[in-house]
mmCIF file of C-alpha atoms in Angstrom:
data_model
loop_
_atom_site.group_PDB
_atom_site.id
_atom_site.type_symbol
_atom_site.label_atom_id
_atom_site.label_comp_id
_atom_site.label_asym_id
_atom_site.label_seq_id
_atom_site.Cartn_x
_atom_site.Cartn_y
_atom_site.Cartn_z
ATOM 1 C CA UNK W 1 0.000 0.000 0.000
ATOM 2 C CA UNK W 2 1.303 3.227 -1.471
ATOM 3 C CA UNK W 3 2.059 6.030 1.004
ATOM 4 C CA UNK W 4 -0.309 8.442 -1.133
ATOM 5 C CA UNK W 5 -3.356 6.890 -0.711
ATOM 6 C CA UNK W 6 -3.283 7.310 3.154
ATOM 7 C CA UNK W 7 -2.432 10.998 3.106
ATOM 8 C CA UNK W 8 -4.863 13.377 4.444
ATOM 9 C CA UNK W 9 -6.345 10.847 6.616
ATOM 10 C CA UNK W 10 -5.123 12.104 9.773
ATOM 11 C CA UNK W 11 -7.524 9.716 11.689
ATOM 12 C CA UNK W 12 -6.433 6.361 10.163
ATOM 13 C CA UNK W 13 -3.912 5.987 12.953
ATOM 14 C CA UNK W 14 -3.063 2.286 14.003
ATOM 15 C CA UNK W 15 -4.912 -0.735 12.883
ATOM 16 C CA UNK W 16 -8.962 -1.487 13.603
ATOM 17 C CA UNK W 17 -8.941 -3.056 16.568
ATOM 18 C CA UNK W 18 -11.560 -5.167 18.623
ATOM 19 C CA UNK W 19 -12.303 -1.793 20.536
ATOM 20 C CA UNK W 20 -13.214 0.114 17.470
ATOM 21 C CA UNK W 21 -15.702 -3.525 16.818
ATOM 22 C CA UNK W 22 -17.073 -2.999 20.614
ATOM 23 C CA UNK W 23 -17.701 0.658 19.837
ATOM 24 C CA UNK W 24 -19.354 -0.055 16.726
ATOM 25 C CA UNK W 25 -21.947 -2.138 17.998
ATOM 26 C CA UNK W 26 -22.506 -0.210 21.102
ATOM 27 C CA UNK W 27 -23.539 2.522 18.833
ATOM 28 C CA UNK W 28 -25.684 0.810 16.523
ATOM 29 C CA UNK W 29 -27.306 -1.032 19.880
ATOM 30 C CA UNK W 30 -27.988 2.296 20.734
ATOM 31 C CA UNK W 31 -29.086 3.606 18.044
ATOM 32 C CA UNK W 32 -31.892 0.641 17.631
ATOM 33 C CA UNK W 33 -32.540 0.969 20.950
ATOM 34 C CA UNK W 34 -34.021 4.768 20.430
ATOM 35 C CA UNK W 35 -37.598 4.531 22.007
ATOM 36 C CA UNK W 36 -38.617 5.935 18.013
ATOM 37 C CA UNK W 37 -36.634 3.023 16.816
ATOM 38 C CA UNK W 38 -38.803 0.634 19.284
ATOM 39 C CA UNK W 39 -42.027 2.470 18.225
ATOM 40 C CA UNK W 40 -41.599 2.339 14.561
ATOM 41 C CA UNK W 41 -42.702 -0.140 11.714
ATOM 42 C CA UNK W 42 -39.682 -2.273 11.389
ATOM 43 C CA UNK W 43 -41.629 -3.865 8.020
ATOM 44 C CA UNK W 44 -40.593 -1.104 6.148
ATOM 45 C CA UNK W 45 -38.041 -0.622 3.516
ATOM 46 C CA UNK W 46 -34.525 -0.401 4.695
ATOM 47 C CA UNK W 47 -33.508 2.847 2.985
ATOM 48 C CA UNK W 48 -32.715 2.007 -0.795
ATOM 49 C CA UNK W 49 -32.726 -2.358 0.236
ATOM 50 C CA UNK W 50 -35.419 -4.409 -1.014
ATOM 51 C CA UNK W 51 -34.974 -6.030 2.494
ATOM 52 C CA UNK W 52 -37.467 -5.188 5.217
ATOM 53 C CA UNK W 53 -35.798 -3.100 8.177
ATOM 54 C CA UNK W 54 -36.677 -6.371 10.624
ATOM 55 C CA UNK W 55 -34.679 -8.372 7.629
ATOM 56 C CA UNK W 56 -31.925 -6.160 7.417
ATOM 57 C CA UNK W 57 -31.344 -6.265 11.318
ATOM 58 C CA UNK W 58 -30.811 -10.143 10.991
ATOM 59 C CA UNK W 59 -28.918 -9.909 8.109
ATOM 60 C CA UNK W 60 -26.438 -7.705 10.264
ATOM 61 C CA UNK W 61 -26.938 -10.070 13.244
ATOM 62 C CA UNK W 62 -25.631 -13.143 10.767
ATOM 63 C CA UNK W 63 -23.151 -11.259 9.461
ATOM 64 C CA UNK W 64 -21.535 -10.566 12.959
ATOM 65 C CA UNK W 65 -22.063 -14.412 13.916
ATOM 66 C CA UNK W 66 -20.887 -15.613 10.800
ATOM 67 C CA UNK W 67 -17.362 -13.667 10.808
ATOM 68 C CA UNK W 68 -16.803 -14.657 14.600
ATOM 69 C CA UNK W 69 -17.506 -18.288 13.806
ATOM 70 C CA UNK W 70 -15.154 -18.311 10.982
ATOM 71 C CA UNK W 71 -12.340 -16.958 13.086
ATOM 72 C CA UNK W 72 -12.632 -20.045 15.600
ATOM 73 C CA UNK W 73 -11.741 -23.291 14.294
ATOM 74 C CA UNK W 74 -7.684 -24.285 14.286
ATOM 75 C CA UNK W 75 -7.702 -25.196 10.827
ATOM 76 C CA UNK W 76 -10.333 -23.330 8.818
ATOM 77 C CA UNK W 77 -11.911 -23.716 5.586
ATOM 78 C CA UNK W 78 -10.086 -22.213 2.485
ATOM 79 C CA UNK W 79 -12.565 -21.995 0.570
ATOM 80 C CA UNK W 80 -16.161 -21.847 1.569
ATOM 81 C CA UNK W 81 -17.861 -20.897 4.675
ATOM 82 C CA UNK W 82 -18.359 -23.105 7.301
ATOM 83 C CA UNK W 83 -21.435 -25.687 7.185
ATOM 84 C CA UNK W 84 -23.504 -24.308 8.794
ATOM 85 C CA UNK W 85 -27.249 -24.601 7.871
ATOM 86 C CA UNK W 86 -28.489 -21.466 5.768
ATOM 87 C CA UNK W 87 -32.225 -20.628 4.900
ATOM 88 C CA UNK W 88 -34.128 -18.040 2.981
ATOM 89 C CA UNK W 89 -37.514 -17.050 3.994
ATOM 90 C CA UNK W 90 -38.471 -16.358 0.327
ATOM 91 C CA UNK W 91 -36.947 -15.621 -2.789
ATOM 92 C CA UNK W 92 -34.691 -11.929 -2.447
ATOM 93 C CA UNK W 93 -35.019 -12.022 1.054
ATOM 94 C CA UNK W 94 -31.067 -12.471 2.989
ATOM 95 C CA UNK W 95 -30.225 -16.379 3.786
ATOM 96 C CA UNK W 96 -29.204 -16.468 7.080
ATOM 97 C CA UNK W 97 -28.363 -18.762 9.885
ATOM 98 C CA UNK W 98 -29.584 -16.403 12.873
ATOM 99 C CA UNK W 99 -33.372 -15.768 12.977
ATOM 100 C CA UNK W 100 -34.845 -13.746 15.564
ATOM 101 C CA UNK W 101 -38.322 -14.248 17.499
ATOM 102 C CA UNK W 102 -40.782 -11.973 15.756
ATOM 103 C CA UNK W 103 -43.320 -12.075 18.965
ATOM 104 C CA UNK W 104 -40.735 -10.126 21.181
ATOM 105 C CA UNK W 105 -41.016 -7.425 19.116
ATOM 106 C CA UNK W 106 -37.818 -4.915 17.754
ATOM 107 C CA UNK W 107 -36.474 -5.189 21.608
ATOM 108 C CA UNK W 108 -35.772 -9.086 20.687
ATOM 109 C CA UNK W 109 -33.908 -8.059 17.289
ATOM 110 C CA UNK W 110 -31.966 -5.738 19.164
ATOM 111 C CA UNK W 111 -30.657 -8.451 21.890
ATOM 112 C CA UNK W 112 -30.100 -11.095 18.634
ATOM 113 C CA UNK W 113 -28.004 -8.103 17.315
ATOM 114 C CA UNK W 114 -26.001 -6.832 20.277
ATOM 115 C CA UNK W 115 -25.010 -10.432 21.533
ATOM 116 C CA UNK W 116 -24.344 -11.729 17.596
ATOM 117 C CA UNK W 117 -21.655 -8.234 17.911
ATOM 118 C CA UNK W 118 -20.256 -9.520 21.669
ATOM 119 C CA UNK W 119 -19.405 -12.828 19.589
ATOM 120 C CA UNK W 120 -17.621 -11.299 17.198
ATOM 121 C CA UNK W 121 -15.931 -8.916 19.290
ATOM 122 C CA UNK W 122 -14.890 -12.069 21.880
ATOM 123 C CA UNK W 123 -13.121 -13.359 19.050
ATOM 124 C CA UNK W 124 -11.323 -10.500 17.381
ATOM 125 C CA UNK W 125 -10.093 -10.247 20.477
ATOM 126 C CA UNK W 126 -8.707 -13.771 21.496
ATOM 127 C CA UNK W 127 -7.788 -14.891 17.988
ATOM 128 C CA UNK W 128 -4.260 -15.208 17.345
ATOM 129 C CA UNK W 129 -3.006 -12.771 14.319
ATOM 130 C CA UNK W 130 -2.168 -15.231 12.581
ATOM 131 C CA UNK W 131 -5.798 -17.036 12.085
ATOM 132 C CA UNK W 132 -7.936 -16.951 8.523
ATOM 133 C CA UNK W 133 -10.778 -16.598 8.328
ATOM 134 C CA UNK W 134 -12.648 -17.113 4.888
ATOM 135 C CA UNK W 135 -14.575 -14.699 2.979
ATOM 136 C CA UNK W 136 -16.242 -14.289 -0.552
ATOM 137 C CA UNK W 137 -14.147 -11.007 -0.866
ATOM 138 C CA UNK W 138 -10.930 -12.276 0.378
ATOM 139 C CA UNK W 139 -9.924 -14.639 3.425
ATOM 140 C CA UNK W 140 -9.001 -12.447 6.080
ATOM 141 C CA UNK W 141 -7.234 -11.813 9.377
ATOM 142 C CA UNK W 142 -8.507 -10.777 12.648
ATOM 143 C CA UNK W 143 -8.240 -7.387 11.737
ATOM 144 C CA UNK W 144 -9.947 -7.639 8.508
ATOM 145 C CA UNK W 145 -12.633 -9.304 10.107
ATOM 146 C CA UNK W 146 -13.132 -6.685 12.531
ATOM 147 C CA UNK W 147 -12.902 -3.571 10.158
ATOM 148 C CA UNK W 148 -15.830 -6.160 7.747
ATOM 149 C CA UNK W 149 -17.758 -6.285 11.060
ATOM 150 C CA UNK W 150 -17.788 -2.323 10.994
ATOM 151 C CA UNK W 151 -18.471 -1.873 7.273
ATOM 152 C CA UNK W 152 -21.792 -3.976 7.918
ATOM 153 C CA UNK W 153 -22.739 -2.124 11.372
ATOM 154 C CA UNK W 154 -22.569 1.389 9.711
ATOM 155 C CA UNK W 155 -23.704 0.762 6.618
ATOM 156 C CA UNK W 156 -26.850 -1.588 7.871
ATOM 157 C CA UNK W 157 -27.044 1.255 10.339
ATOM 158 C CA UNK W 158 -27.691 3.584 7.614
ATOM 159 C CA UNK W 159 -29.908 1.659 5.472
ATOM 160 C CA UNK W 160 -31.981 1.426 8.820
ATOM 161 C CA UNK W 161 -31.744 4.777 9.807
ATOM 162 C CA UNK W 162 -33.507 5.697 6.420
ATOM 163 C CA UNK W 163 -35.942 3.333 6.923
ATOM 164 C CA UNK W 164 -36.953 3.413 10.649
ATOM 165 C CA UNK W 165 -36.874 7.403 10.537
ATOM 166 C CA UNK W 166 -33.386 7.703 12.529
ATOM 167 C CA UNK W 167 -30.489 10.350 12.732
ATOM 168 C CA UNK W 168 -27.472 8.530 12.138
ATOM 169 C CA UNK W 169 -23.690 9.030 11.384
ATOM 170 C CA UNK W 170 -20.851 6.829 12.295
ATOM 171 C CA UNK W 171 -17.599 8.076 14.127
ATOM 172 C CA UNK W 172 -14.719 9.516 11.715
ATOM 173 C CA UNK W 173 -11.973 8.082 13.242
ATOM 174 C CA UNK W 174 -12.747 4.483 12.974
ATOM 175 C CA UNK W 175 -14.622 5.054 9.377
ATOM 176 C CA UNK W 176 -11.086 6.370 8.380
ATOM 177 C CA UNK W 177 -9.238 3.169 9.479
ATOM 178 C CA UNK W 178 -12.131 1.048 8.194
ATOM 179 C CA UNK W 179 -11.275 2.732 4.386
ATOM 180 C CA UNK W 180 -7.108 2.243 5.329
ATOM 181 C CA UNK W 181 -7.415 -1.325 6.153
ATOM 182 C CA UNK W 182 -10.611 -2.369 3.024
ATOM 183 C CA UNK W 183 -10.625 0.351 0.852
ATOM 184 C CA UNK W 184 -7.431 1.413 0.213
ATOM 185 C CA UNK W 185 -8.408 2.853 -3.574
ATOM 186 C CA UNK W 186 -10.722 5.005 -2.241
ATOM 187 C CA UNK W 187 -10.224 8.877 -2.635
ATOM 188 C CA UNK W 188 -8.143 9.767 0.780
ATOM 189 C CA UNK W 189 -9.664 13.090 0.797
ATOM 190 C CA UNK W 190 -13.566 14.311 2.125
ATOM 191 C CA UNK W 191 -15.079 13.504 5.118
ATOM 192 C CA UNK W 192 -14.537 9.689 6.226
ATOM 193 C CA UNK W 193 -18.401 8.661 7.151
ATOM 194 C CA UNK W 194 -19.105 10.129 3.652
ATOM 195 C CA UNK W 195 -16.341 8.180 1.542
ATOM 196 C CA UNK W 196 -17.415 5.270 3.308
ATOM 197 C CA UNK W 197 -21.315 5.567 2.080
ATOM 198 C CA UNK W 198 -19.600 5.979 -1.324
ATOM 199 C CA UNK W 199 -17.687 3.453 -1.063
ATOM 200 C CA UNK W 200 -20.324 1.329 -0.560
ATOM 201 C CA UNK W 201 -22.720 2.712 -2.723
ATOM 202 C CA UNK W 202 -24.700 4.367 -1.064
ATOM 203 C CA UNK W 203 -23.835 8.131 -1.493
ATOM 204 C CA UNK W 204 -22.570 11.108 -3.703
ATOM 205 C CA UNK W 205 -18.665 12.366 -3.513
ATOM 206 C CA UNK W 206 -18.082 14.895 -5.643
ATOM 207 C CA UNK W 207 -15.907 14.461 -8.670
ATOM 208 C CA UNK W 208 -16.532 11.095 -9.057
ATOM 209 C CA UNK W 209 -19.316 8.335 -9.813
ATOM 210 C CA UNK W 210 -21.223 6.870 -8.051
ATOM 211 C CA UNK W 211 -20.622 3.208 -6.755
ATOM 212 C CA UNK W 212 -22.729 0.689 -8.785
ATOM 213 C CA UNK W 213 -21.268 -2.631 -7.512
ATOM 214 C CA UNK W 214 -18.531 -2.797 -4.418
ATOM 215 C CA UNK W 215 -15.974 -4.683 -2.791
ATOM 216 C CA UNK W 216 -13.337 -4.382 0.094
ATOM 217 C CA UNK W 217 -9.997 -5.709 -0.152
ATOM 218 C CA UNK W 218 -9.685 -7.532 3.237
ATOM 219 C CA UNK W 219 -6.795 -9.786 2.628
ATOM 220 C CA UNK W 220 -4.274 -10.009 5.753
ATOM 221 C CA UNK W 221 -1.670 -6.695 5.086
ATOM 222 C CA UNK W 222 1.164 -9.063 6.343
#
C-alpha cells in the first residue's frame, strides 16, 4: 500500500482493533434501541434495500455471527464458509443462519443483534493474528474481520436509519481506518463517514461516480 493513498487521513492511525468492533456495535445497539426506533414499523423498507428493516437487522446479526464463527476453528476452511445450515424465507429475502423471534417485538432483534456483535468482538479479540478466516471477498485476518464487522454495522445502520426514521452518522476516526485497512483505492480526501457511504454505494462524492457494484480488499496486510 502506497504512502499516497493514506495521506490526508489524519484519523487512520493504528490498525482497527476489537475496541473500534465494541464501539461499533454499542452505537448501533444504541441507536436501535431509540424509544422511536422501538415504536416504529420495522416492516418497512430499509432505505434504498429491497430487504425489510426487521430483515436487514438479521442480516447484520448473521453477518456478525458468521465472521466470529469463521475466526474459531484451528484449521479453517479455504474456501467456503463453514457448514452451517443457511435458509431463505423467500426468494430476495437475505439467507441467514440467525433468525430472531418476531413475537418479542424490535427489543428481541436488538438483543439477537447486540449479543451476535459480543461474539464477534470475543473473538477479534482472542484470535491469534495469525488465524484466517474465509470470505467471498478475500480470506481475512482478525483485523480484517473486525474492520468487515464495521463496514456492515454502519452501513446496515444507515440503510436502517432511512428506513426506521433515525439520525445517524458513524464516528470519523474508525470510518477512516475502516477505508485504510478495506478500501485502500478510495479517494483519501472528504469527510470519512461520507467516503465510506460511497464506497459502498450508497452516497454522492463529488468528482466522481457513483458506486454501482462494491468490494473491500480484506486480505491479511502481512
Amino acid at each position: 500500500m502506497s504512502d499516497h493513498r493514506l495521506a490526508d487521513r489524519p484519523h487512520a492511525v493504528g490498525p482497527v482493533t476489537a475496541g473500534d468492533l465494541a464501539e461499533g456495535v454499542r452505537l448501533v445497539v444504541a441507536l436501535l434501541r431509540e424509544p422511536a426506533a422501538l415504536a416504529a414499523e420495522w416492516d418497512r423498507p430499509a432505505g434504498s434495500l429491497e430487504w425489510s428493516c426487521w430483515e436487514t437487522a438479521e442480516h447484520l446479526a448473521d453477518d456478525l455471527f458468521s465472521y466470529a464463527a469463521q475466526l474459531g476453528p484451528q484449521t479453517p476452511p479455504a474456501s467456503t464458509h463453514l457448514p452451517f445450515v443457511w435458509r431463505q424465507d423467500g426468494p430476495g429475502k437475505p439467507a441467514n443462519v440467525i433468525f430472531a423471534e418476531r413475537k418479542g417485538g424490535p427489543e428481541s432483534m436488538v438483543q439477537i443483534l447486540e449479543a451476535c456483535g459480543a461474539l464477534h468482538v470475543a473473538m477479534v479479540r482472542t484470535a491469534s493474528p495469525q488465524a484466517r478466516a474465509f470470505h467471498a471477498f478475500g480470506t481475512t485476518d482478525p483485523e480484517g474481520s473486525a474492520a468487515m464487522g464495521l463496514v456492515e454495522l454502519f452501513v446496515h445502520a444507515e440503510d436502517l436509519a432511512l428506513g426506521l426514521g433515525l439520525d445517524w452518522s458513524a464516528p470519523p476516526a474508525i470510518c477512516a481506518r475502516i477505508l485504510k485497512r478495506l478500501f485502500p483505492d478510495v479517494p483519501p480526501h472528504g469527510e470519512p463517514w461520507t467516503t465510506l457511504l460511497w464506497a459502498t454505494g450508497r452516497g454522492e462524492l463529488p468528482g466522481r461516480e457513483r458506486v454501482a457494484q462494491w468490494q473491500w480488499d480484506s486480505a491479511p496486510r502481512f
